[in-house]
Amino acid sequence: MTRGSCLCGAVRFEYSRAVTQVGMCHCSQCRKVSGVASNATIVVPEAELSWLAGEELRQVFRKPSGWSTTFCRTCGSPLPQTLPGAAAYWVPAGLLDDDPGLRIGGHIFVGSKASWDEIAGEAPQFEAGIPRKGKA
Ligand SMILES: [Zn+2]
Ligand SMILES: [Zn+2]
């Protein structure tokens, strides 16, 4: 099991398996949520994540566009939230207290990154979202 928690420690969770490497999103919304150049997230199947404490502290903020973020009502840390249309959670990688054994798998929305954002490493970079597999 890999465990994670928010900054104040009131919200705790664990999961058994992630189905992605760490994805770095450089879009303007993720910049505001994280306060830094990009948001680091992994995807975990809904059935494989358990809330250990503080589930009731989860607060959702939704933009008129439907884009949303879930955060701890006490400390403001972003929290795992369900992915629209998928039985999975989007989990902020910075919350993890154990080594998840993952690497950065790719960078998305590089086309709208901040002017001061310098992307290091060999992971693939995509102008917008991840292209769908099987399409040219
Ligand atoms: Zn908290
Ligand atoms: Zn984003």
mmCIF file of C-alpha atoms and ligand atoms in Angstrom:
data_model
loop_
_atom_site.group_PDB
_atom_site.id
_atom_site.type_symbol
_atom_site.label_atom_id
_atom_site.label_comp_id
_atom_site.label_asym_id
_atom_site.label_seq_id
_atom_site.Cartn_x
_atom_site.Cartn_y
_atom_site.Cartn_z
ATOM 1 C CA MET A 1 0.000 0.000 0.000
ATOM 2 C CA THR A 2 1.093 3.543 -0.707
ATOM 3 C CA ARG A 3 -0.092 6.120 1.806
ATOM 4 C CA GLY A 4 -0.823 9.798 1.396
ATOM 5 C CA SER A 5 -2.006 12.689 3.545
ATOM 6 C CA CYS A 6 -2.730 16.414 3.433
ATOM 7 C CA LEU A 7 -0.585 19.139 5.012
ATOM 8 C CA CYS A 8 -2.419 19.137 8.370
ATOM 9 C CA GLY A 9 -2.607 15.334 8.416
ATOM 10 C CA ALA A 10 -6.362 15.193 9.034
ATOM 11 C CA VAL A 11 -7.079 13.618 5.640
ATOM 12 C CA ARG A 12 -5.327 10.304 5.050
ATOM 13 C CA PHE A 13 -5.729 7.668 2.353
ATOM 14 C CA GLU A 14 -3.949 4.671 0.867
ATOM 15 C CA TYR A 15 -4.035 2.867 -2.471
ATOM 16 C CA SER A 16 -2.782 -0.425 -3.798
ATOM 17 C CA ARG A 17 -2.020 0.393 -7.456
ATOM 18 C CA ALA A 18 -1.564 3.395 -9.720
ATOM 19 C CA VAL A 19 -2.285 2.935 -13.409
ATOM 20 C CA THR A 20 -0.118 5.822 -14.622
ATOM 21 C CA GLN A 21 3.293 7.278 -14.006
ATOM 22 C CA VAL A 22 3.387 10.824 -12.602
ATOM 23 C CA GLY A 23 1.758 13.243 -15.039
ATOM 24 C CA MET A 24 2.787 16.895 -14.943
ATOM 25 C CA CYS A 25 0.063 19.324 -16.023
ATOM 26 C CA HIS A 26 1.263 22.828 -16.892
ATOM 27 C CA CYS A 27 -2.184 24.368 -17.559
ATOM 28 C CA SER A 28 -3.199 27.694 -15.981
ATOM 29 C CA GLN A 29 -5.769 26.049 -13.685
ATOM 30 C CA CYS A 30 -3.272 23.557 -12.246
ATOM 31 C CA ARG A 31 -0.826 26.424 -11.701
ATOM 32 C CA LYS A 32 -3.373 28.217 -9.526
ATOM 33 C CA VAL A 33 -4.317 25.074 -7.609
ATOM 34 C CA SER A 34 -0.695 24.158 -6.894
ATOM 35 C CA GLY A 35 0.914 27.594 -6.764
ATOM 36 C CA VAL A 36 3.817 26.256 -8.827
ATOM 37 C CA ALA A 37 4.691 25.596 -12.465
ATOM 38 C CA SER A 38 2.803 22.328 -12.832
ATOM 39 C CA ASN A 39 0.584 19.909 -10.975
ATOM 40 C CA ALA A 40 1.931 16.367 -10.414
ATOM 41 C CA THR A 41 -0.768 13.697 -10.442
ATOM 42 C CA ILE A 42 -1.265 9.966 -10.786
ATOM 43 C CA VAL A 43 -4.400 7.982 -11.623
ATOM 44 C CA VAL A 44 -5.649 5.283 -9.217
ATOM 45 C CA PRO A 45 -8.705 3.054 -9.851
ATOM 46 C CA GLU A 46 -11.566 4.072 -7.535
ATOM 47 C CA ALA A 47 -11.815 0.569 -6.053
ATOM 48 C CA GLU A 48 -8.133 0.598 -5.092
ATOM 49 C CA LEU A 49 -8.141 3.773 -2.977
ATOM 50 C CA SER A 50 -9.343 3.798 0.639
ATOM 51 C CA TRP A 51 -9.956 6.839 2.812
ATOM 52 C CA LEU A 52 -8.375 6.258 6.235
ATOM 53 C CA ALA A 53 -9.394 9.527 7.908
ATOM 54 C CA GLY A 54 -10.848 12.951 7.264
ATOM 55 C CA GLU A 55 -13.026 12.099 4.264
ATOM 56 C CA GLU A 56 -15.618 14.582 5.590
ATOM 57 C CA LEU A 57 -13.074 17.438 5.302
ATOM 58 C CA ARG A 58 -13.067 17.190 1.509
ATOM 59 C CA GLN A 59 -14.364 20.367 -0.110
ATOM 60 C CA VAL A 60 -14.975 20.769 -3.836
ATOM 61 C CA PHE A 61 -14.559 24.007 -5.767
ATOM 62 C CA ARG A 62 -16.110 23.944 -9.233
ATOM 63 C CA LYS A 63 -15.618 26.538 -11.974
ATOM 64 C CA PRO A 64 -18.560 27.449 -14.247
ATOM 65 C CA SER A 65 -16.795 25.429 -16.969
ATOM 66 C CA GLY A 66 -17.169 22.291 -14.830
ATOM 67 C CA TRP A 67 -13.453 22.081 -14.007
ATOM 68 C CA SER A 68 -13.093 21.292 -10.329
ATOM 69 C CA THR A 69 -10.589 20.769 -7.567
ATOM 70 C CA THR A 70 -10.983 19.036 -4.207
ATOM 71 C CA PHE A 71 -9.096 20.279 -1.178
ATOM 72 C CA CYS A 72 -8.820 19.855 2.608
ATOM 73 C CA ARG A 73 -11.144 22.310 4.347
ATOM 74 C CA THR A 74 -8.628 22.760 7.187
ATOM 75 C CA CYS A 75 -5.269 23.199 5.452
ATOM 76 C CA GLY A 76 -6.106 23.725 1.757
ATOM 77 C CA SER A 77 -4.029 20.830 0.395
ATOM 78 C CA PRO A 78 -5.387 19.466 -2.881
ATOM 79 C CA LEU A 79 -6.898 15.990 -2.406
ATOM 80 C CA PRO A 80 -7.687 12.989 -4.594
ATOM 81 C CA GLN A 81 -10.825 13.606 -6.631
ATOM 82 C CA THR A 82 -12.877 11.444 -8.937
ATOM 83 C CA LEU A 83 -12.119 11.780 -12.619
ATOM 84 C CA PRO A 84 -15.200 12.720 -14.643
ATOM 85 C CA GLY A 85 -16.463 9.755 -16.625
ATOM 86 C CA ALA A 86 -14.011 7.249 -15.140
ATOM 87 C CA ALA A 87 -14.075 4.984 -12.092
ATOM 88 C CA ALA A 88 -10.781 6.445 -10.976
ATOM 89 C CA TYR A 89 -9.194 9.082 -8.779
ATOM 90 C CA TRP A 90 -6.787 11.762 -9.837
ATOM 91 C CA VAL A 91 -4.279 11.805 -6.931
ATOM 92 C CA PRO A 92 -1.876 14.729 -6.309
ATOM 93 C CA ALA A 93 1.541 13.032 -6.176
ATOM 94 C CA GLY A 94 2.900 15.518 -3.636
ATOM 95 C CA LEU A 95 0.546 14.094 -0.995
ATOM 96 C CA LEU A 96 2.256 10.697 -0.997
ATOM 97 C CA ASP A 97 4.154 9.808 2.185
ATOM 98 C CA ASP A 98 5.596 6.569 0.769
ATOM 99 C CA ASP A 99 7.770 6.205 -2.322
ATOM 100 C CA PRO A 100 5.266 5.277 -5.038
ATOM 101 C CA GLY A 101 8.026 3.786 -7.217
ATOM 102 C CA LEU A 102 7.007 5.965 -10.159
ATOM 103 C CA ARG A 103 8.768 8.367 -12.513
ATOM 104 C CA ILE A 104 7.505 11.375 -14.468
ATOM 105 C CA GLY A 105 5.610 9.887 -17.406
ATOM 106 C CA GLY A 106 4.882 13.038 -19.365
ATOM 107 C CA HIS A 107 4.050 16.726 -19.432
ATOM 108 C CA ILE A 108 0.687 17.988 -20.671
ATOM 109 C CA PHE A 109 -0.580 21.461 -21.637
ATOM 110 C CA VAL A 110 2.994 22.533 -22.311
ATOM 111 C CA GLY A 111 1.504 24.905 -24.917
ATOM 112 C CA SER A 112 0.094 27.053 -22.118
ATOM 113 C CA LYS A 113 2.913 26.802 -19.574
ATOM 114 C CA ALA A 114 4.140 29.869 -17.678
ATOM 115 C CA SER A 115 6.861 31.912 -19.418
ATOM 116 C CA TRP A 116 9.260 31.172 -16.537
ATOM 117 C CA ASP A 117 8.582 27.415 -16.477
ATOM 118 C CA GLU A 118 11.646 25.345 -17.475
ATOM 119 C CA ILE A 119 10.866 21.679 -18.081
ATOM 120 C CA ALA A 120 13.716 19.290 -17.330
ATOM 121 C CA GLY A 121 14.120 15.576 -18.012
ATOM 122 C CA GLU A 122 13.424 13.194 -20.871
ATOM 123 C CA ALA A 123 9.669 12.627 -20.425
ATOM 124 C CA PRO A 124 7.496 13.372 -23.480
ATOM 125 C CA GLN A 125 5.844 16.783 -23.746
ATOM 126 C CA PHE A 126 2.398 17.417 -25.226
ATOM 127 C CA GLU A 127 1.028 20.792 -26.360
ATOM 128 C CA ALA A 128 -2.398 20.032 -24.866
ATOM 129 C CA GLY A 129 -3.850 16.859 -23.335
ATOM 130 C CA ILE A 130 -2.560 13.346 -23.918
ATOM 131 C CA PRO A 131 -3.309 12.248 -27.494
ATOM 132 C CA ARG A 132 -5.721 9.305 -27.619
ATOM 133 C CA LYS A 133 -4.038 5.982 -28.254
ATOM 134 C CA GLY A 134 -4.682 4.395 -31.638
ATOM 135 C CA LYS A 135 -5.191 7.707 -33.429
ATOM 136 C CA ALA A 136 -2.676 9.432 -35.641
HETATM 137 ZN ZN ZN B 1 -5.541 19.079 5.811
HETATM 138 ZN ZN ZN B 2 -3.975 21.134 -15.596
#
